[in-house]
PDB file of N, CA and C in Angstrom:
ATOM      1  N   MET A 118      39.747  73.990 168.115  1.00  0.00           N
ATOM      2  CA  MET A 118      41.247  73.665 168.463  1.00  0.00           C
ATOM      3  C   MET A 118      41.419  74.283 169.673  1.00  0.00           C
ATOM      4  N   ASN A 119      42.185  73.679 170.363  1.00  0.00           N
ATOM      5  CA  ASN A 119      42.383  74.070 171.864  1.00  0.00           C
ATOM      6  C   ASN A 119      43.872  74.543 171.778  1.00  0.00           C
ATOM      7  N   GLU A 120      44.428  75.090 172.795  1.00  0.00           N
ATOM      8  CA  GLU A 120      45.664  75.459 173.056  1.00  0.00           C
ATOM      9  C   GLU A 120      46.721  74.501 172.785  1.00  0.00           C
ATOM     10  N   GLN A 121      46.625  73.286 173.182  1.00  0.00           N
ATOM     11  CA  GLN A 121      47.455  72.126 173.082  1.00  0.00           C
ATOM     12  C   GLN A 121      47.626  71.969 171.579  1.00  0.00           C
ATOM     13  N   ASP A 122      46.721  71.971 170.812  1.00  0.00           N
ATOM     14  CA  ASP A 122      46.835  71.774 169.319  1.00  0.00           C
ATOM     15  C   ASP A 122      47.616  72.893 168.782  1.00  0.00           C
ATOM     16  N   LEU A 123      47.226  74.133 168.934  1.00  0.00           N
ATOM     17  CA  LEU A 123      48.027  75.071 168.611  1.00  0.00           C
ATOM     18  C   LEU A 123      49.444  75.020 168.895  1.00  0.00           C
ATOM     19  N   LYS A 124      49.839  74.648 170.132  1.00  0.00           N
ATOM     20  CA  LYS A 124      51.241  74.542 170.489  1.00  0.00           C
ATOM     21  C   LYS A 124      51.671  73.439 169.658  1.00  0.00           C
ATOM     22  N   MET A 125      51.043  72.451 169.619  1.00  0.00           N
ATOM     23  CA  MET A 125      51.604  71.180 168.628  1.00  0.00           C
ATOM     24  C   MET A 125      51.948  71.730 167.262  1.00  0.00           C
ATOM     25  N   ILE A 126      50.907  72.417 166.673  1.00  0.00           N
ATOM     26  CA  ILE A 126      51.024  72.951 165.179  1.00  0.00           C
ATOM     27  C   ILE A 126      52.267  73.934 165.081  1.00  0.00           C
ATOM     28  N   GLY A 127      52.405  74.853 166.282  1.00  0.00           N
ATOM     29  CA  GLY A 127      53.664  75.686 166.345  1.00  0.00           C
ATOM     30  C   GLY A 127      54.870  74.912 166.328  1.00  0.00           C
ATOM     31  N   GLU A 128      55.101  73.671 167.086  1.00  0.00           N
ATOM     32  CA  GLU A 128      56.015  72.972 167.103  1.00  0.00           C
ATOM     33  C   GLU A 128      56.464  72.411 165.835  1.00  0.00           C
ATOM     34  N   MET A 129      55.382  71.846 165.216  1.00  0.00           N
ATOM     35  CA  MET A 129      55.435  71.010 163.895  1.00  0.00           C
ATOM     36  C   MET A 129      56.175  72.168 162.797  1.00  0.00           C
ATOM     37  N   VAL A 130      55.636  73.315 162.890  1.00  0.00           N
ATOM     38  CA  VAL A 130      55.863  74.385 161.944  1.00  0.00           C
ATOM     39  C   VAL A 130      57.397  74.802 162.212  1.00  0.00           C
ATOM     40  N   GLU A 131      57.820  74.892 163.550  1.00  0.00           N
ATOM     41  CA  GLU A 131      59.118  75.249 163.945  1.00  0.00           C
ATOM     42  C   GLU A 131      60.133  74.042 163.437  1.00  0.00           C
ATOM     43  N   ALA A 132      59.627  72.760 163.507  1.00  0.00           N
ATOM     44  CA  ALA A 132      60.409  71.794 163.008  1.00  0.00           C
ATOM     45  C   ALA A 132      60.668  71.700 161.513  1.00  0.00           C
ATOM     46  N   VAL A 133      59.479  71.886 161.006  1.00  0.00           N
ATOM     47  CA  VAL A 133      59.611  72.231 159.478  1.00  0.00           C
ATOM     48  C   VAL A 133      60.623  73.246 158.982  1.00  0.00           C
ATOM     49  N   VAL A 134      60.510  74.307 159.684  1.00  0.00           N
ATOM     50  CA  VAL A 134      61.286  75.554 159.325  1.00  0.00           C
ATOM     51  C   VAL A 134      62.649  75.119 159.692  1.00  0.00           C
ATOM     52  N   ALA A 135      62.860  74.640 160.848  1.00  0.00           N
ATOM     53  CA  ALA A 135      64.352  74.269 161.253  1.00  0.00           C
ATOM     54  C   ALA A 135      64.962  73.293 159.995  1.00  0.00           C
ATOM     55  N   VAL A 136      64.143  72.235 159.599  1.00  0.00           N
ATOM     56  CA  VAL A 136      64.629  71.347 158.395  1.00  0.00           C
ATOM     57  C   VAL A 136      64.928  72.033 157.440  1.00  0.00           C
ATOM     58  N   GLN A 137      64.006  73.072 156.779  1.00  0.00           N
ATOM     59  CA  GLN A 137      64.107  73.906 155.738  1.00  0.00           C
ATOM     60  C   GLN A 137      65.392  74.907 155.857  1.00  0.00           C
ATOM     61  N   ARG A 138      65.699  75.266 157.231  1.00  0.00           N
ATOM     62  CA  ARG A 138      66.782  75.992 157.271  1.00  0.00           C
ATOM     63  C   ARG A 138      68.040  75.349 156.963  1.00  0.00           C
ATOM     64  N   GLN A 139      67.916  74.167 157.666  1.00  0.00           N
ATOM     65  CA  GLN A 139      69.154  73.096 157.450  1.00  0.00           C
ATOM     66  C   GLN A 139      69.445  72.839 156.071  1.00  0.00           C
ATOM     67  N   GLU A 140      68.327  72.541 155.237  1.00  0.00           N
ATOM     68  CA  GLU A 140      68.522  72.335 153.744  1.00  0.00           C
ATOM     69  C   GLU A 140      68.925  73.381 152.975  1.00  0.00           C
ATOM     70  N   LEU A 141      68.476  74.687 153.519  1.00  0.00           N
ATOM     71  CA  LEU A 141      68.962  75.811 152.746  1.00  0.00           C
ATOM     72  C   LEU A 141      70.377  76.287 153.121  1.00  0.00           C
ATOM     73  N   ARG A 142      70.925  75.915 154.246  1.00  0.00           N
ATOM     74  CA  ARG A 142      72.324  75.994 154.578  1.00  0.00           C
ATOM     75  C   ARG A 142      73.093  74.954 153.779  1.00  0.00           C
ATOM     76  N   GLN A 143      72.740  73.876 153.735  1.00  0.00           N
ATOM     77  CA  GLN A 143      73.534  72.757 152.862  1.00  0.00           C
ATOM     78  C   GLN A 143      73.342  73.320 151.356  1.00  0.00           C
ATOM     79  N   PHE A 144      72.332  73.767 151.024  1.00  0.00           N
ATOM     80  CA  PHE A 144      72.324  74.201 149.507  1.00  0.00           C
ATOM     81  C   PHE A 144      73.317  75.169 149.398  1.00  0.00           C
ATOM     82  N   LYS A 145      73.188  76.226 150.285  1.00  0.00           N
ATOM     83  CA  LYS A 145      74.009  77.331 150.125  1.00  0.00           C
ATOM     84  C   LYS A 145      75.599  76.819 150.048  1.00  0.00           C
ATOM     85  N   ASP A 146      75.929  75.954 151.106  1.00  0.00           N
ATOM     86  CA  ASP A 146      77.265  75.480 151.155  1.00  0.00           C
ATOM     87  C   ASP A 146      77.640  74.794 149.890  1.00  0.00           C
ATOM     88  N   GLU A 147      76.803  73.900 149.222  1.00  0.00           N
ATOM     89  CA  GLU A 147      77.006  73.246 147.878  1.00  0.00           C
ATOM     90  C   GLU A 147      77.307  74.186 146.785  1.00  0.00           C
ATOM     91  N   VAL A 148      76.423  75.341 146.813  1.00  0.00           N
ATOM     92  CA  VAL A 148      76.469  76.323 145.598  1.00  0.00           C
ATOM     93  C   VAL A 148      77.996  76.940 145.902  1.00  0.00           C
ATOM     94  N   ILE A 149      78.303  77.231 147.035  1.00  0.00           N
ATOM     95  CA  ILE A 149      79.571  77.921 147.380  1.00  0.00           C
ATOM     96  C   ILE A 149      80.897  77.055 146.960  1.00  0.00           C
ATOM     97  N   ASP A 150      80.649  75.977 147.272  1.00  0.00           N
ATOM     98  CA  ASP A 150      81.624  74.679 147.069  1.00  0.00           C
ATOM     99  C   ASP A 150      81.740  74.530 145.556  1.00  0.00           C
ATOM    100  N   ARG A 151      80.656  74.489 144.969  1.00  0.00           N
ATOM    101  CA  ARG A 151      80.677  74.409 143.345  1.00  0.00           C
ATOM    102  C   ARG A 151      81.272  75.596 142.707  1.00  0.00           C
ATOM    103  N   PHE A 152      80.932  76.875 143.181  1.00  0.00           N
ATOM    104  CA  PHE A 152      81.587  78.009 142.629  1.00  0.00           C
ATOM    105  C   PHE A 152      82.917  78.339 142.861  1.00  0.00           C
ATOM    106  N   ASP A 153      83.323  77.844 144.043  1.00  0.00           N
ATOM    107  CA  ASP A 153      84.676  77.778 144.515  1.00  0.00           C
ATOM    108  C   ASP A 153      85.646  76.964 143.440  1.00  0.00           C
ATOM    109  N   ARG A 154      84.982  75.595 143.222  1.00  0.00           N
ATOM    110  CA  ARG A 154      85.674  74.832 142.253  1.00  0.00           C
ATOM    111  C   ARG A 154      85.628  75.160 140.862  1.00  0.00           C
ATOM    112  N   ALA A 155      84.544  75.864 140.392  1.00  0.00           N
ATOM    113  CA  ALA A 155      84.596  76.443 139.054  1.00  0.00           C
ATOM    114  C   ALA A 155      85.389  77.600 138.942  1.00  0.00           C
ATOM    115  N   ILE A 156      85.564  78.415 140.041  1.00  0.00           N
ATOM    116  CA  ILE A 156      86.663  79.456 139.757  1.00  0.00           C
ATOM    117  C   ILE A 156      87.841  79.032 139.853  1.00  0.00           C
ATOM    118  N   GLY A 157      88.132  78.110 140.731  1.00  0.00           N
ATOM    119  CA  GLY A 157      89.483  77.564 140.584  1.00  0.00           C
ATOM    120  C   GLY A 157      89.876  76.877 139.225  1.00  0.00           C
ATOM    121  N   ALA A 158      88.786  76.119 138.875  1.00  0.00           N
ATOM    122  CA  ALA A 158      89.342  75.455 137.500  1.00  0.00           C
ATOM    123  C   ALA A 158      89.483  76.577 136.418  1.00  0.00           C
ATOM    124  N   THR A 159      88.813  77.628 136.409  1.00  0.00           N
ATOM    125  CA  THR A 159      88.745  78.726 135.487  1.00  0.00           C
ATOM    126  C   THR A 159      90.032  79.382 135.743  1.00  0.00           C
ATOM    127  N   GLU A 160      90.492  79.647 136.854  1.00  0.00           N
ATOM    128  CA  GLU A 160      91.595  80.193 137.380  1.00  0.00           C
ATOM    129  C   GLU A 160      93.028  79.475 136.841  1.00  0.00           C
ATOM    130  N   ASP A 161      92.947  78.155 136.952  1.00  0.00           N
ATOM    131  CA  ASP A 161      93.849  77.248 136.707  1.00  0.00           C
ATOM    132  C   ASP A 161      94.028  77.291 135.022  1.00  0.00           C
ATOM    133  N   ASN A 162      92.878  77.146 134.241  1.00  0.00           N
ATOM    134  CA  ASN A 162      92.819  77.364 132.753  1.00  0.00           C
ATOM    135  C   ASN A 162      93.427  78.581 132.442  1.00  0.00           C
ATOM    136  N   LEU A 163      93.030  79.859 132.972  1.00  0.00           N
ATOM    137  CA  LEU A 163      93.483  80.963 132.627  1.00  0.00           C
ATOM    138  C   LEU A 163      95.017  81.066 132.587  1.00  0.00           C
ATOM    139  N   GLN A 164      95.520  80.670 133.983  1.00  0.00           N
ATOM    140  CA  GLN A 164      96.812  80.602 134.364  1.00  0.00           C
ATOM    141  C   GLN A 164      97.737  79.930 133.098  1.00  0.00           C
ATOM    142  N   HIS A 165      97.114  78.766 132.853  1.00  0.00           N
ATOM    143  CA  HIS A 165      97.777  77.792 131.652  1.00  0.00           C
ATOM    144  C   HIS A 165      97.894  78.599 130.423  1.00  0.00           C
ATOM    145  N   LYS A 166      96.762  79.387 130.092  1.00  0.00           N
ATOM    146  CA  LYS A 166      96.764  79.966 128.718  1.00  0.00           C
ATOM    147  C   LYS A 166      97.892  81.220 128.775  1.00  0.00           C
ATOM    148  N   LEU A 167      97.829  81.902 129.973  1.00  0.00           N
ATOM    149  CA  LEU A 167      98.603  82.944 130.010  1.00  0.00           C
ATOM    150  C   LEU A 167     100.203  82.529 130.030  1.00  0.00           C
ATOM    151  N   ASP A 168     100.294  81.178 130.739  1.00  0.00           N
ATOM    152  CA  ASP A 168     101.687  80.803 130.644  1.00  0.00           C
ATOM    153  C   ASP A 168     102.034  80.481 129.026  1.00  0.00           C
ATOM    154  N   LEU A 169     101.017  79.977 128.304  1.00  0.00           N
ATOM    155  CA  LEU A 169     101.407  79.634 126.965  1.00  0.00           C
ATOM    156  C   LEU A 169     101.833  80.900 126.159  1.00  0.00           C
ATOM    157  N   VAL A 170     100.940  82.046 126.412  1.00  0.00           N
ATOM    158  CA  VAL A 170     101.038  83.396 125.777  1.00  0.00           C
ATOM    159  C   VAL A 170     102.553  83.860 125.986  1.00  0.00           C
ATOM    160  N   VAL A 171     102.950  83.873 127.332  1.00  0.00           N
ATOM    161  CA  VAL A 171     104.415  84.270 127.668  1.00  0.00           C
ATOM    162  C   VAL A 171     105.571  83.461 127.171  1.00  0.00           C
ATOM    163  N   GLU A 172     105.194  82.145 126.995  1.00  0.00           N
ATOM    164  CA  GLU A 172     106.303  81.286 126.304  1.00  0.00           C
ATOM    165  C   GLU A 172     106.262  81.724 124.826  1.00  0.00           C
ATOM    166  N   GLY A 173     105.007  81.921 124.260  1.00  0.00           N
ATOM    167  CA  GLY A 173     105.143  82.133 122.831  1.00  0.00           C
ATOM    168  C   GLY A 173     105.755  83.470 122.591  1.00  0.00           C
ATOM    169  N   GLN A 174     105.585  84.504 123.589  1.00  0.00           N
ATOM    170  CA  GLN A 174     106.231  85.772 123.580  1.00  0.00           C
ATOM    171  C   GLN A 174     107.890  85.791 123.609  1.00  0.00           C
ATOM    172  N   GLN A 175     108.143  84.854 124.426  1.00  0.00           N
ATOM    173  CA  GLN A 175     109.583  84.542 124.698  1.00  0.00           C
ATOM    174  C   GLN A 175     110.226  83.926 123.519  1.00  0.00           C
ATOM    175  N   MET A 176     109.651  83.027 122.659  1.00  0.00           N
ATOM    176  CA  MET A 176     110.069  82.214 121.521  1.00  0.00           C
ATOM    177  C   MET A 176     110.055  83.529 120.372  1.00  0.00           C
ATOM    178  N   LEU A 177     109.210  84.479 120.560  1.00  0.00           N
ATOM    179  CA  LEU A 177     109.152  85.440 119.333  1.00  0.00           C
ATOM    180  C   LEU A 177     110.304  86.398 119.570  1.00  0.00           C
ATOM    181  N   ALA A 178     110.586  86.685 120.804  1.00  0.00           N
ATOM    182  CA  ALA A 178     111.856  87.444 121.201  1.00  0.00           C
ATOM    183  C   ALA A 178     113.134  86.935 120.931  1.00  0.00           C
ATOM    184  N   GLU A 179     113.385  85.667 121.031  1.00  0.00           N
ATOM    185  CA  GLU A 179     114.487  84.959 120.847  1.00  0.00           C
ATOM    186  C   GLU A 179     114.505  84.861 119.276  1.00  0.00           C
ATOM    187  N   ARG A 180     113.581  84.641 118.551  1.00  0.00           N
ATOM    188  CA  ARG A 180     113.610  84.613 117.160  1.00  0.00           C
ATOM    189  C   ARG A 180     113.952  85.958 116.404  1.00  0.00           C
ATOM    190  N   PHE A 181     113.281  86.990 117.042  1.00  0.00           N
ATOM    191  CA  PHE A 181     113.710  88.517 116.600  1.00  0.00           C
ATOM    192  C   PHE A 181     115.153  88.736 116.901  1.00  0.00           C
ATOM    193  N   GLU A 182     115.498  88.253 117.987  1.00  0.00           N
ATOM    194  CA  GLU A 182     117.088  88.553 118.208  1.00  0.00           C
ATOM    195  C   GLU A 182     117.967  87.889 117.238  1.00  0.00           C
ATOM    196  N   ARG A 183     117.652  86.756 116.872  1.00  0.00           N
ATOM    197  CA  ARG A 183     118.385  85.995 115.966  1.00  0.00           C
ATOM    198  C   ARG A 183     118.302  86.557 114.563  1.00  0.00           C
ATOM    199  N   LEU A 184     117.033  87.080 114.393  1.00  0.00           N
ATOM    200  CA  LEU A 184     116.774  87.716 112.964  1.00  0.00           C
ATOM    201  C   LEU A 184     117.651  88.989 112.861  1.00  0.00           C
ATOM    202  N   GLU A 185     117.587  89.779 114.061  1.00  0.00           N
ATOM    203  CA  GLU A 185     118.707  90.931 114.116  1.00  0.00           C
ATOM    204  C   GLU A 185     119.938  90.429 113.694  1.00  0.00           C
ATOM    205  N   GLY A 186     120.428  89.565 114.402  1.00  0.00           N
ATOM    206  CA  GLY A 186     121.827  89.130 114.220  1.00  0.00           C
ATOM    207  C   GLY A 186     122.230  88.631 112.652  1.00  0.00           C
ATOM    208  N   ARG A 187     121.318  88.077 112.286  1.00  0.00           N
ATOM    209  CA  ARG A 187     121.254  87.932 110.773  1.00  0.00           C
ATOM    210  C   ARG A 187     121.345  89.132 109.813  1.00  0.00           C
ATOM    211  N   VAL A 188     120.479  89.925 110.251  1.00  0.00           N
ATOM    212  CA  VAL A 188     120.554  91.276 109.326  1.00  0.00           C
ATOM    213  C   VAL A 188     121.624  92.008 109.468  1.00  0.00           C
ATOM    214  N   GLU A 189     122.126  92.120 110.618  1.00  0.00           N
ATOM    215  CA  GLU A 189     123.587  92.946 110.935  1.00  0.00           C
ATOM    216  C   GLU A 189     124.691  92.217 110.401  1.00  0.00           C
ATOM    217  N   HIS A 190     124.714  90.688 110.285  1.00  0.00           N
ATOM    218  CA  HIS A 190     125.604  90.177 109.517  1.00  0.00           C
ATOM    219  C   HIS A 190     125.604  90.302 107.868  1.00  0.00           C
ATOM    220  N   VAL A 191     124.274  90.263 107.461  1.00  0.00           N
ATOM    221  CA  VAL A 191     124.103  90.686 106.115  1.00  0.00           C
ATOM    222  C   VAL A 191     124.623  92.197 105.583  1.00  0.00           C
ATOM    223  N   GLU A 192     124.153  93.019 106.633  1.00  0.00           N
ATOM    224  CA  GLU A 192     124.576  94.412 106.372  1.00  0.00           C
ATOM    225  C   GLU A 192     126.184  94.492 106.526  1.00  0.00           C
ATOM    226  N   LEU A 193     126.727  94.006 107.287  1.00  0.00           N
ATOM    227  CA  LEU A 193     128.214  93.925 107.345  1.00  0.00           C
ATOM    228  C   LEU A 193     128.852  93.295 106.045  1.00  0.00           C
ATOM    229  N   MET A 194     128.222  92.023 105.647  1.00  0.00           N
ATOM    230  CA  MET A 194     128.864  91.531 104.503  1.00  0.00           C
ATOM    231  C   MET A 194     128.663  92.411 103.352  1.00  0.00           C
ATOM    232  N   THR A 195     127.366  93.048 103.113  1.00  0.00           N
ATOM    233  CA  THR A 195     127.146  93.998 101.976  1.00  0.00           C
ATOM    234  C   THR A 195     128.066  95.254 102.044  1.00  0.00           C
ATOM    235  N   GLY A 196     128.168  95.573 103.342  1.00  0.00           N
ATOM    236  CA  GLY A 196     129.275  96.740 103.424  1.00  0.00           C
ATOM    237  C   GLY A 196     130.491  96.278 102.783  1.00  0.00           C
ATOM    238  N   GLN A 197     130.954  95.097 103.240  1.00  0.00           N
ATOM    239  CA  GLN A 197     132.305  94.740 102.759  1.00  0.00           C
ATOM    240  C   GLN A 197     132.370  94.533 101.238  1.00  0.00           C
ATOM    241  N   GLN A 198     131.313  94.070 100.772  1.00  0.00           N
ATOM    242  CA  GLN A 198     131.071  93.591  99.186  1.00  0.00           C
ATOM    243  C   GLN A 198     131.008  94.940  98.657  1.00  0.00           C
ATOM    244  N   ALA A 199     130.401  95.949  99.148  1.00  0.00           N
ATOM    245  CA  ALA A 199     130.498  97.353  98.515  1.00  0.00           C
ATOM    246  C   ALA A 199     131.736  97.961  98.441  1.00  0.00           C
ATOM    247  N   GLY A 200     132.393  97.796  99.571  1.00  0.00           N
ATOM    248  CA  GLY A 200     133.780  98.265  99.550  1.00  0.00           C
ATOM    249  C   GLY A 200     134.716  97.606  98.413  1.00  0.00           C
ATOM    250  N   GLN A 201     134.492  96.388  98.437  1.00  0.00           N
ATOM    251  CA  GLN A 201     135.443  95.603  97.465  1.00  0.00           C
ATOM    252  C   GLN A 201     134.823  96.009  96.002  1.00  0.00           C
ATOM    253  N   LEU A 202     133.836  96.053  95.650  1.00  0.00           N
ATOM    254  CA  LEU A 202     133.344  96.504  94.278  1.00  0.00           C
ATOM    255  C   LEU A 202     133.807  97.960  94.052  1.00  0.00           C
ATOM    256  N   GLN A 203     133.957  98.716  95.011  1.00  0.00           N
ATOM    257  CA  GLN A 203     134.442 100.140  94.830  1.00  0.00           C
ATOM    258  C   GLN A 203     135.808 100.031  94.440  1.00  0.00           C
ATOM    259  N   GLY A 204     136.518  99.334  95.203  1.00  0.00           N
ATOM    260  CA  GLY A 204     137.895  99.043  94.827  1.00  0.00           C
ATOM    261  C   GLY A 204     138.197  98.472  93.465  1.00  0.00           C
ATOM    262  N   ILE A 205     137.322  97.675  93.038  1.00  0.00           N
ATOM    263  CA  ILE A 205     137.416  97.072  91.701  1.00  0.00           C
ATOM    264  C   ILE A 205     137.101  98.118  90.697  1.00  0.00           C
ATOM    265  N   ALA A 206     136.062  98.925  90.968  1.00  0.00           N
ATOM    266  CA  ALA A 206     135.706  99.962  90.112  1.00  0.00           C
ATOM    267  C   ALA A 206     136.827 101.122  89.752  1.00  0.00           C
ATOM    268  N   VAL A 207     137.391 101.418  90.946  1.00  0.00           N
ATOM    269  CA  VAL A 207     138.745 102.495  90.953  1.00  0.00           C
ATOM    270  C   VAL A 207     139.623 101.728  90.120  1.00  0.00           C
ATOM    271  N   SER A 208     140.129 100.622  90.310  1.00  0.00           N
ATOM    272  CA  SER A 208     141.172  99.742  89.667  1.00  0.00           C
ATOM    273  C   SER A 208     140.686  99.682  88.244  1.00  0.00           C
ATOM    274  N   LEU A 209     139.484  99.446  87.755  1.00  0.00           N
ATOM    275  CA  LEU A 209     139.124  99.377  86.506  1.00  0.00           C
ATOM    276  C   LEU A 209     139.016 100.778  85.641  1.00  0.00           C
ATOM    277  N   ASN A 210     138.813 101.903  86.458  1.00  0.00           N
ATOM    278  CA  ASN A 210     138.697 102.993  85.937  1.00  0.00           C
ATOM    279  C   ASN A 210     140.243 103.566  85.611  1.00  0.00           C
ATOM    280  N   ALA A 211     141.164 103.346  86.733  1.00  0.00           N
ATOM    281  CA  ALA A 211     142.517 103.481  86.412  1.00  0.00           C
ATOM    282  C   ALA A 211     143.021 102.787  85.302  1.00  0.00           C
ATOM    283  N   HIS A 212     142.617 101.374  84.974  1.00  0.00           N
ATOM    284  CA  HIS A 212     143.116 100.683  84.036  1.00  0.00           C
ATOM    285  C   HIS A 212     142.778 101.339  82.704  1.00  0.00           C
ATOM    286  N   ARG A 213     141.418 101.705  82.617  1.00  0.00           N
ATOM    287  CA  ARG A 213     140.913 102.321  81.426  1.00  0.00           C
ATOM    288  C   ARG A 213     141.578 103.626  81.117  1.00  0.00           C
ATOM    289  N   ALA A 214     141.994 104.521  82.204  1.00  0.00           N
ATOM    290  CA  ALA A 214     142.433 105.571  81.908  1.00  0.00           C
ATOM    291  C   ALA A 214     143.854 105.523  81.211  1.00  0.00           C
ATOM    292  N   ASP A 215     144.639 104.545  81.839  1.00  0.00           N
ATOM    293  CA  ASP A 215     145.897 104.426  81.265  1.00  0.00           C
ATOM    294  C   ASP A 215     146.303 102.890  81.017  1.00  0.00           C
ATOM    295  N   THR A 216     145.840 102.655  79.600  1.00  0.00           N
ATOM    296  CA  THR A 216     145.989 101.228  79.324  1.00  0.00           C
ATOM    297  C   THR A 216     147.584 100.908  78.915  1.00  0.00           C
ATOM    298  N   GLU A 217     148.329 101.842  78.759  1.00  0.00           N
ATOM    299  CA  GLU A 217     149.774 101.710  78.363  1.00  0.00           C
ATOM    300  C   GLU A 217     150.621 101.041  79.576  1.00  0.00           C
ATOM    301  N   VAL A 218     150.106 101.619  80.802  1.00  0.00           N
ATOM    302  CA  VAL A 218     150.673 101.063  81.992  1.00  0.00           C
ATOM    303  C   VAL A 218     150.624  99.525  82.154  1.00  0.00           C
ATOM    304  N   HIS A 219     149.470  99.038  81.738  1.00  0.00           N
ATOM    305  CA  HIS A 219     148.957  97.797  81.918  1.00  0.00           C
ATOM    306  C   HIS A 219     149.013  97.170  80.403  1.00  0.00           C
ATOM    307  N   SER A 220     150.318  96.749  80.148  1.00  0.00           N
ATOM    308  CA  SER A 220     150.718  96.219  78.946  1.00  0.00           C
ATOM    309  C   SER A 220     150.069  94.672  78.734  1.00  0.00           C
ATOM    310  N   GLY A 221     149.568  94.449  77.699  1.00  0.00           N
ATOM    311  CA  GLY A 221     148.958  93.051  77.463  1.00  0.00           C
ATOM    312  C   GLY A 221     147.520  92.986  77.486  1.00  0.00           C
ATOM    313  N   TYR A 222     146.835  94.027  77.932  1.00  0.00           N
ATOM    314  CA  TYR A 222     145.519  94.207  78.120  1.00  0.00           C
ATOM    315  C   TYR A 222     144.978  95.032  77.061  1.00  0.00           C
ATOM    316  N   GLN A 223     143.869  94.649  76.459  1.00  0.00           N
ATOM    317  CA  GLN A 223     143.217  95.226  75.713  1.00  0.00           C
ATOM    318  C   GLN A 223     141.817  95.739  76.138  1.00  0.00           C
ATOM    319  N   VAL A 224     141.491  97.125  76.016  1.00  0.00           N
ATOM    320  CA  VAL A 224     140.156  97.622  76.641  1.00  0.00           C
ATOM    321  C   VAL A 224     139.372  97.831  75.406  1.00  0.00           C
ATOM    322  N   ARG A 225     138.110  97.105  75.491  1.00  0.00           N
ATOM    323  CA  ARG A 225     137.142  97.173  74.764  1.00  0.00           C
ATOM    324  C   ARG A 225     135.771  97.569  75.172  1.00  0.00           C
ATOM    325  N   GLU A 226     135.272  98.527  74.701  1.00  0.00           N
ATOM    326  CA  GLU A 226     133.992  98.900  75.235  1.00  0.00           C
ATOM    327  C   GLU A 226     132.875  98.341  74.244  1.00  0.00           C
ATOM    328  N   ASP A 227     132.290  97.243  74.695  1.00  0.00           N
ATOM    329  CA  ASP A 227     131.122  96.766  73.767  1.00  0.00           C
ATOM    330  C   ASP A 227     129.789  97.257  74.137  1.00  0.00           C
TER     331      ASP A 227
END
């Protein structure tokens, strides 16, 4: 092998290395592009799921507020009914205590 053959082999090796470097750069760019797309899709999917969770939480909060309103209404009605029952009990006790004032009524304790 002479110097010219070695030079030619060196140029061939450099050409092959240059091609390999170019292919490696392309491969790296493809990997980065695929990774970016996968991350983007995952991010979109995660954002969608988070949006659904937020929407569900808002619905639960609204239902809870409506339920609180109903409970307050029931408590108010129960308080009013308790007051009415207490008034009836007082009236009934007064009636039982003095049946002569309430003529025409008969008190029976069965």
